[in-house]
Amino acid sequence: MKHYSEADLLETYYMQPDEATPIIAHVNDCVECQNRYRRLAQKLRDMAACPADKPATFWTRQRLMIMRAVDNAREQSQRAVRVGRVAAAAMLAFILGGAVVYKSVEPSLKAPAVVVSQQTAAPATSTDDLQVPRDPWQSDELKDFGTVVQWESWVPDSSKESSL
Amino acid sequence: MGSVATFRLTQINASDPSDRDLIVRTLGGDGGAFGILVDRFQRKIYRVAYAIVRDEVEADTVTQDTFVQAFTHLAKFQGRSEFETWLTRIAINRSRDTLRRRRFVRLFSSDDENREGWVEPVDDRPDPEREIMAHQLRAAIERAEHKLSAQQKVIFRLRHYESRSLEDIAELLGLRGGTVRAHLFRAIHKIRKELAEWVTAREGLPR
């Protein structure tokens, strides 16, 4: 008859009972393995003993520490909310103030805008004039040739023919 | 007599505010309500933290951090699970962080190999053989634990020290039952390897 070692029984101890059915069946029938399993289980339980049986002062101190940390966290979150509100109010005031100032200054801002547009429009007009003169005879370019133009215009038709 | 005791017990339980009531009160700004929650769960959370980190000071820190984190995110608690389960999950995550940090610190300090120490359980029974066996078993588990991955370690410790069921562990870690079973099986296999040598030699069993 094969007996199981503690190493084999370890699996039985930790895994689900239905997953170690052959071992459990054997342990139930075999007194030796039963004793071995009991010893192992006892040892494992001893090992798992947690020092949670602390004095009441330990838990009180821990609770106080937690509550202090919680208070700090709450204060910080409240402070963050407060700072956020102040920032939002400041932003709103800035925007509203800006709007009011803009409204009050708006008329005076409009006039220079018109002047600027005229100033910019003037060169455009002169450029047009240069390109397409309204009266070609009055243009500056023909001023120097005014006498020649006048002479040519006073020459009689007969002299023109003889010269030809 | 029995009925009086039952009545008293029921009366006490009925007078205790439920977790949900306390949560609502805490969210409404009642700090005392959260104090009751702390008082109610601090021992359990400490146990879980200690089971994983195996250090009293660190378990204390993890417990405190768990409650502070729970308070900070209390509004996000949707009540899909029990408050205790939610707290335990936070504690497990914090404990994992501690293990990870410890592993990182160990990278830079070679003499800290046995840092993850064991608090010797008090065993005042005068049985030298039993003492030796317990010591060897403990040593084997300790050696094997060093070879476990972080996930295996957490699962094994929750099973070993907290006697949590596999389903419970799966729920706490957000894993499937099969995954937990596989991790635990591998962990036990490693421990068995460590144990096999001395058990076989001592008991004269065939390998």
PDB file of N, CA and C in Angstrom, chain B residues 75-130:
ATOM      1  N   ALA B  75     -16.191  58.150  -3.234  1.00  0.00           N
ATOM      2  CA  ALA B  75     -17.287  58.524  -4.138  1.00  0.00           C
ATOM      3  C   ALA B  75     -17.347  57.592  -5.346  1.00  0.00           C
ATOM      4  N   LYS B  76     -16.201  56.950  -5.670  1.00  0.00           N
ATOM      5  CA  LYS B  76     -16.167  56.055  -6.841  1.00  0.00           C
ATOM      6  C   LYS B  76     -16.650  54.651  -6.496  1.00  0.00           C
ATOM      7  N   PHE B  77     -16.831  54.389  -5.219  1.00  0.00           N
ATOM      8  CA  PHE B  77     -17.311  53.064  -4.815  1.00  0.00           C
ATOM      9  C   PHE B  77     -18.772  52.931  -5.237  1.00  0.00           C
ATOM     10  N   GLN B  78     -19.008  51.980  -6.146  1.00  0.00           N
ATOM     11  CA  GLN B  78     -20.349  51.887  -6.725  1.00  0.00           C
ATOM     12  C   GLN B  78     -21.219  50.850  -6.039  1.00  0.00           C
ATOM     13  N   GLY B  79     -20.664  50.155  -5.083  1.00  0.00           N
ATOM     14  CA  GLY B  79     -21.461  49.189  -4.332  1.00  0.00           C
ATOM     15  C   GLY B  79     -21.760  47.909  -5.078  1.00  0.00           C
ATOM     16  N   ARG B  80     -20.973  47.631  -6.148  1.00  0.00           N
ATOM     17  CA  ARG B  80     -21.191  46.376  -6.880  1.00  0.00           C
ATOM     18  C   ARG B  80     -20.685  45.185  -6.069  1.00  0.00           C
ATOM     19  N   SER B  81     -19.697  45.446  -5.220  1.00  0.00           N
ATOM     20  CA  SER B  81     -19.223  44.401  -4.312  1.00  0.00           C
ATOM     21  C   SER B  81     -19.369  44.932  -2.889  1.00  0.00           C
ATOM     22  N   GLU B  82     -19.083  44.067  -1.945  1.00  0.00           N
ATOM     23  CA  GLU B  82     -19.137  44.507  -0.547  1.00  0.00           C
ATOM     24  C   GLU B  82     -18.016  45.514  -0.293  1.00  0.00           C
ATOM     25  N   PHE B  83     -18.243  46.372   0.660  1.00  0.00           N
ATOM     26  CA  PHE B  83     -17.216  47.367   0.996  1.00  0.00           C
ATOM     27  C   PHE B  83     -15.935  46.668   1.465  1.00  0.00           C
ATOM     28  N   GLU B  84     -16.123  45.586   2.196  1.00  0.00           N
ATOM     29  CA  GLU B  84     -14.963  44.846   2.706  1.00  0.00           C
ATOM     30  C   GLU B  84     -14.126  44.278   1.551  1.00  0.00           C
ATOM     31  N   THR B  85     -14.801  43.764   0.536  1.00  0.00           N
ATOM     32  CA  THR B  85     -14.090  43.223  -0.625  1.00  0.00           C
ATOM     33  C   THR B  85     -13.316  44.326  -1.332  1.00  0.00           C
ATOM     34  N   TRP B  86     -13.963  45.470  -1.465  1.00  0.00           N
ATOM     35  CA  TRP B  86     -13.329  46.615  -2.118  1.00  0.00           C
ATOM     36  C   TRP B  86     -12.084  47.046  -1.341  1.00  0.00           C
ATOM     37  N   LEU B  87     -12.230  47.124  -0.028  1.00  0.00           N
ATOM     38  CA  LEU B  87     -11.096  47.492   0.819  1.00  0.00           C
ATOM     39  C   LEU B  87      -9.968  46.473   0.690  1.00  0.00           C
ATOM     40  N   THR B  88     -10.350  45.194   0.687  1.00  0.00           N
ATOM     41  CA  THR B  88      -9.338  44.132   0.609  1.00  0.00           C
ATOM     42  C   THR B  88      -8.579  44.221  -0.707  1.00  0.00           C
ATOM     43  N   ARG B  89      -9.295  44.532  -1.781  1.00  0.00           N
ATOM     44  CA  ARG B  89      -8.619  44.692  -3.073  1.00  0.00           C
ATOM     45  C   ARG B  89      -7.590  45.812  -3.012  1.00  0.00           C
ATOM     46  N   ILE B  90      -7.988  46.917  -2.404  1.00  0.00           N
ATOM     47  CA  ILE B  90      -7.040  48.035  -2.272  1.00  0.00           C
ATOM     48  C   ILE B  90      -5.835  47.579  -1.461  1.00  0.00           C
ATOM     49  N   ALA B  91      -6.099  46.880  -0.370  1.00  0.00           N
ATOM     50  CA  ALA B  91      -5.006  46.416   0.496  1.00  0.00           C
ATOM     51  C   ALA B  91      -4.073  45.476  -0.258  1.00  0.00           C
ATOM     52  N   ILE B  92      -4.640  44.597  -1.063  1.00  0.00           N
ATOM     53  CA  ILE B  92      -3.806  43.658  -1.835  1.00  0.00           C
ATOM     54  C   ILE B  92      -2.944  44.427  -2.829  1.00  0.00           C
ATOM     55  N   ASN B  93      -3.531  45.413  -3.476  1.00  0.00           N
ATOM     56  CA  ASN B  93      -2.752  46.203  -4.438  1.00  0.00           C
ATOM     57  C   ASN B  93      -1.631  46.964  -3.749  1.00  0.00           C
ATOM     58  N   ARG B  94      -1.953  47.534  -2.598  1.00  0.00           N
ATOM     59  CA  ARG B  94      -0.905  48.263  -1.849  1.00  0.00           C
ATOM     60  C   ARG B  94       0.188  47.302  -1.399  1.00  0.00           C
ATOM     61  N   SER B  95      -0.213  46.112  -0.983  1.00  0.00           N
ATOM     62  CA  SER B  95       0.771  45.118  -0.531  1.00  0.00           C
ATOM     63  C   SER B  95       1.655  44.687  -1.699  1.00  0.00           C
ATOM     64  N   ARG B  96       1.045  44.528  -2.848  1.00  0.00           N
ATOM     65  CA  ARG B  96       1.822  44.185  -4.053  1.00  0.00           C
ATOM     66  C   ARG B  96       2.855  45.264  -4.342  1.00  0.00           C
ATOM     67  N   ASP B  97       2.406  46.518  -4.235  1.00  0.00           N
ATOM     68  CA  ASP B  97       3.343  47.631  -4.452  1.00  0.00           C
ATOM     69  C   ASP B  97       4.516  47.526  -3.488  1.00  0.00           C
ATOM     70  N   THR B  98       4.200  47.173  -2.254  1.00  0.00           N
ATOM     71  CA  THR B  98       5.259  47.051  -1.239  1.00  0.00           C
ATOM     72  C   THR B  98       6.239  45.942  -1.623  1.00  0.00           C
ATOM     73  N   LEU B  99       5.704  44.806  -2.075  1.00  0.00           N
ATOM     74  CA  LEU B  99       6.573  43.702  -2.492  1.00  0.00           C
ATOM     75  C   LEU B  99       7.455  44.126  -3.655  1.00  0.00           C
ATOM     76  N   ARG B 100       6.838  44.852  -4.598  1.00  0.00           N
ATOM     77  CA  ARG B 100       7.579  45.306  -5.776  1.00  0.00           C
ATOM     78  C   ARG B 100       8.699  46.255  -5.361  1.00  0.00           C
ATOM     79  N   ARG B 101       8.353  47.185  -4.459  1.00  0.00           N
ATOM     80  CA  ARG B 101       9.346  48.161  -3.981  1.00  0.00           C
ATOM     81  C   ARG B 101      10.481  47.438  -3.265  1.00  0.00           C
ATOM     82  N   ARG B 102      10.105  46.441  -2.493  1.00  0.00           N
ATOM     83  CA  ARG B 102      11.099  45.688  -1.746  1.00  0.00           C
ATOM     84  C   ARG B 102      12.051  44.962  -2.704  1.00  0.00           C
ATOM     85  N   ARG B 103      11.471  44.410  -3.748  1.00  0.00           N
ATOM     86  CA  ARG B 103      12.299  43.718  -4.741  1.00  0.00           C
ATOM     87  C   ARG B 103      13.248  44.697  -5.411  1.00  0.00           C
ATOM     88  N   PHE B 104      12.736  45.909  -5.688  1.00  0.00           N
ATOM     89  CA  PHE B 104      13.558  46.938  -6.321  1.00  0.00           C
ATOM     90  C   PHE B 104      14.703  47.332  -5.392  1.00  0.00           C
ATOM     91  N   VAL B 105      14.381  47.518  -4.098  1.00  0.00           N
ATOM     92  CA  VAL B 105      15.412  47.899  -3.128  1.00  0.00           C
ATOM     93  C   VAL B 105      16.443  46.787  -3.009  1.00  0.00           C
ATOM     94  N   ARG B 106      15.978  45.546  -3.078  1.00  0.00           N
ATOM     95  CA  ARG B 106      16.889  44.410  -2.923  1.00  0.00           C
ATOM     96  C   ARG B 106      17.911  44.351  -4.061  1.00  0.00           C
ATOM     97  N   LEU B 107      17.532  44.908  -5.209  1.00  0.00           N
ATOM     98  CA  LEU B 107      18.465  44.927  -6.338  1.00  0.00           C
ATOM     99  C   LEU B 107      19.740  45.688  -5.986  1.00  0.00           C
ATOM    100  N   PHE B 108      19.577  46.684  -5.099  1.00  0.00           N
ATOM    101  CA  PHE B 108      20.717  47.531  -4.759  1.00  0.00           C
ATOM    102  C   PHE B 108      21.367  47.164  -3.431  1.00  0.00           C
ATOM    103  N   SER B 109      20.830  46.171  -2.742  1.00  0.00           N
ATOM    104  CA  SER B 109      21.439  45.768  -1.472  1.00  0.00           C
ATOM    105  C   SER B 109      21.475  44.244  -1.401  1.00  0.00           C
ATOM    106  N   SER B 110      22.648  43.705  -1.668  1.00  0.00           N
ATOM    107  CA  SER B 110      22.784  42.249  -1.743  1.00  0.00           C
ATOM    108  C   SER B 110      22.679  41.590  -0.378  1.00  0.00           C
ATOM    109  N   ASP B 111      22.968  42.331   0.690  1.00  0.00           N
ATOM    110  CA  ASP B 111      22.950  41.726   2.028  1.00  0.00           C
ATOM    111  C   ASP B 111      21.542  41.626   2.596  1.00  0.00           C
ATOM    112  N   ASP B 112      20.575  42.023   1.800  1.00  0.00           N
ATOM    113  CA  ASP B 112      19.205  42.030   2.311  1.00  0.00           C
ATOM    114  C   ASP B 112      18.413  40.814   1.812  1.00  0.00           C
ATOM    115  N   GLU B 113      19.094  39.753   1.598  1.00  0.00           N
ATOM    116  CA  GLU B 113      18.471  38.568   0.997  1.00  0.00           C
ATOM    117  C   GLU B 113      17.344  38.005   1.845  1.00  0.00           C
ATOM    118  N   ASN B 114      17.544  38.062   3.143  1.00  0.00           N
ATOM    119  CA  ASN B 114      16.535  37.479   4.021  1.00  0.00           C
ATOM    120  C   ASN B 114      15.611  38.522   4.626  1.00  0.00           C
ATOM    121  N   ARG B 115      15.482  39.644   3.910  1.00  0.00           N
ATOM    122  CA  ARG B 115      14.658  40.734   4.430  1.00  0.00           C
ATOM    123  C   ARG B 115      13.207  40.286   4.620  1.00  0.00           C
ATOM    124  N   GLU B 116      12.746  39.492   3.678  1.00  0.00           N
ATOM    125  CA  GLU B 116      11.355  39.069   3.739  1.00  0.00           C
ATOM    126  C   GLU B 116      11.237  37.998   4.816  1.00  0.00           C
ATOM    127  N   GLY B 117      11.424  38.431   6.001  1.00  0.00           N
ATOM    128  CA  GLY B 117      11.578  37.479   7.096  1.00  0.00           C
ATOM    129  C   GLY B 117      10.268  36.912   7.610  1.00  0.00           C
ATOM    130  N   TRP B 118      10.381  35.959   8.431  1.00  0.00           N
ATOM    131  CA  TRP B 118       9.225  35.322   9.032  1.00  0.00           C
ATOM    132  C   TRP B 118       9.198  35.668  10.502  1.00  0.00           C
ATOM    133  N   VAL B 119       8.057  35.954  10.975  1.00  0.00           N
ATOM    134  CA  VAL B 119       7.910  36.113  12.419  1.00  0.00           C
ATOM    135  C   VAL B 119       7.678  34.703  12.967  1.00  0.00           C
ATOM    136  N   GLU B 120       8.572  34.291  13.781  1.00  0.00           N
ATOM    137  CA  GLU B 120       8.486  32.922  14.283  1.00  0.00           C
ATOM    138  C   GLU B 120       7.190  32.728  15.066  1.00  0.00           C
ATOM    139  N   PRO B 121       6.391  31.777  14.661  1.00  0.00           N
ATOM    140  CA  PRO B 121       5.174  31.527  15.430  1.00  0.00           C
ATOM    141  C   PRO B 121       5.511  30.922  16.783  1.00  0.00           C
ATOM    142  N   VAL B 122       4.749  31.296  17.740  1.00  0.00           N
ATOM    143  CA  VAL B 122       5.018  30.782  19.082  1.00  0.00           C
ATOM    144  C   VAL B 122       4.523  29.331  19.153  1.00  0.00           C
ATOM    145  N   ASP B 123       5.455  28.437  19.407  1.00  0.00           N
ATOM    146  CA  ASP B 123       5.096  27.026  19.524  1.00  0.00           C
ATOM    147  C   ASP B 123       5.739  26.517  20.804  1.00  0.00           C
ATOM    148  N   ASP B 124       4.972  26.557  21.877  1.00  0.00           N
ATOM    149  CA  ASP B 124       5.554  26.224  23.175  1.00  0.00           C
ATOM    150  C   ASP B 124       5.419  24.740  23.529  1.00  0.00           C
ATOM    151  N   ARG B 125       5.047  23.934  22.534  1.00  0.00           N
ATOM    152  CA  ARG B 125       4.934  22.501  22.837  1.00  0.00           C
ATOM    153  C   ARG B 125       6.326  21.873  22.870  1.00  0.00           C
ATOM    154  N   PRO B 126       6.634  21.189  23.927  1.00  0.00           N
ATOM    155  CA  PRO B 126       7.991  20.670  24.082  1.00  0.00           C
ATOM    156  C   PRO B 126       8.209  19.374  23.288  1.00  0.00           C
ATOM    157  N   ASP B 127       8.160  19.487  22.005  1.00  0.00           N
ATOM    158  CA  ASP B 127       8.371  18.320  21.166  1.00  0.00           C
ATOM    159  C   ASP B 127       9.476  18.661  20.170  1.00  0.00           C
ATOM    160  N   PRO B 128      10.705  18.249  20.452  1.00  0.00           N
ATOM    161  CA  PRO B 128      11.832  18.673  19.612  1.00  0.00           C
ATOM    162  C   PRO B 128      11.676  18.226  18.158  1.00  0.00           C
ATOM    163  N   GLU B 129      11.178  17.002  17.971  1.00  0.00           N
ATOM    164  CA  GLU B 129      11.038  16.524  16.593  1.00  0.00           C
ATOM    165  C   GLU B 129      10.045  17.389  15.815  1.00  0.00           C
ATOM    166  N   ARG B 130       8.975  17.699  16.502  1.00  0.00           N
ATOM    167  CA  ARG B 130       7.949  18.519  15.869  1.00  0.00           C
ATOM    168  C   ARG B 130       8.483  19.917  15.553  1.00  0.00           C
TER     169      ARG B 130
END
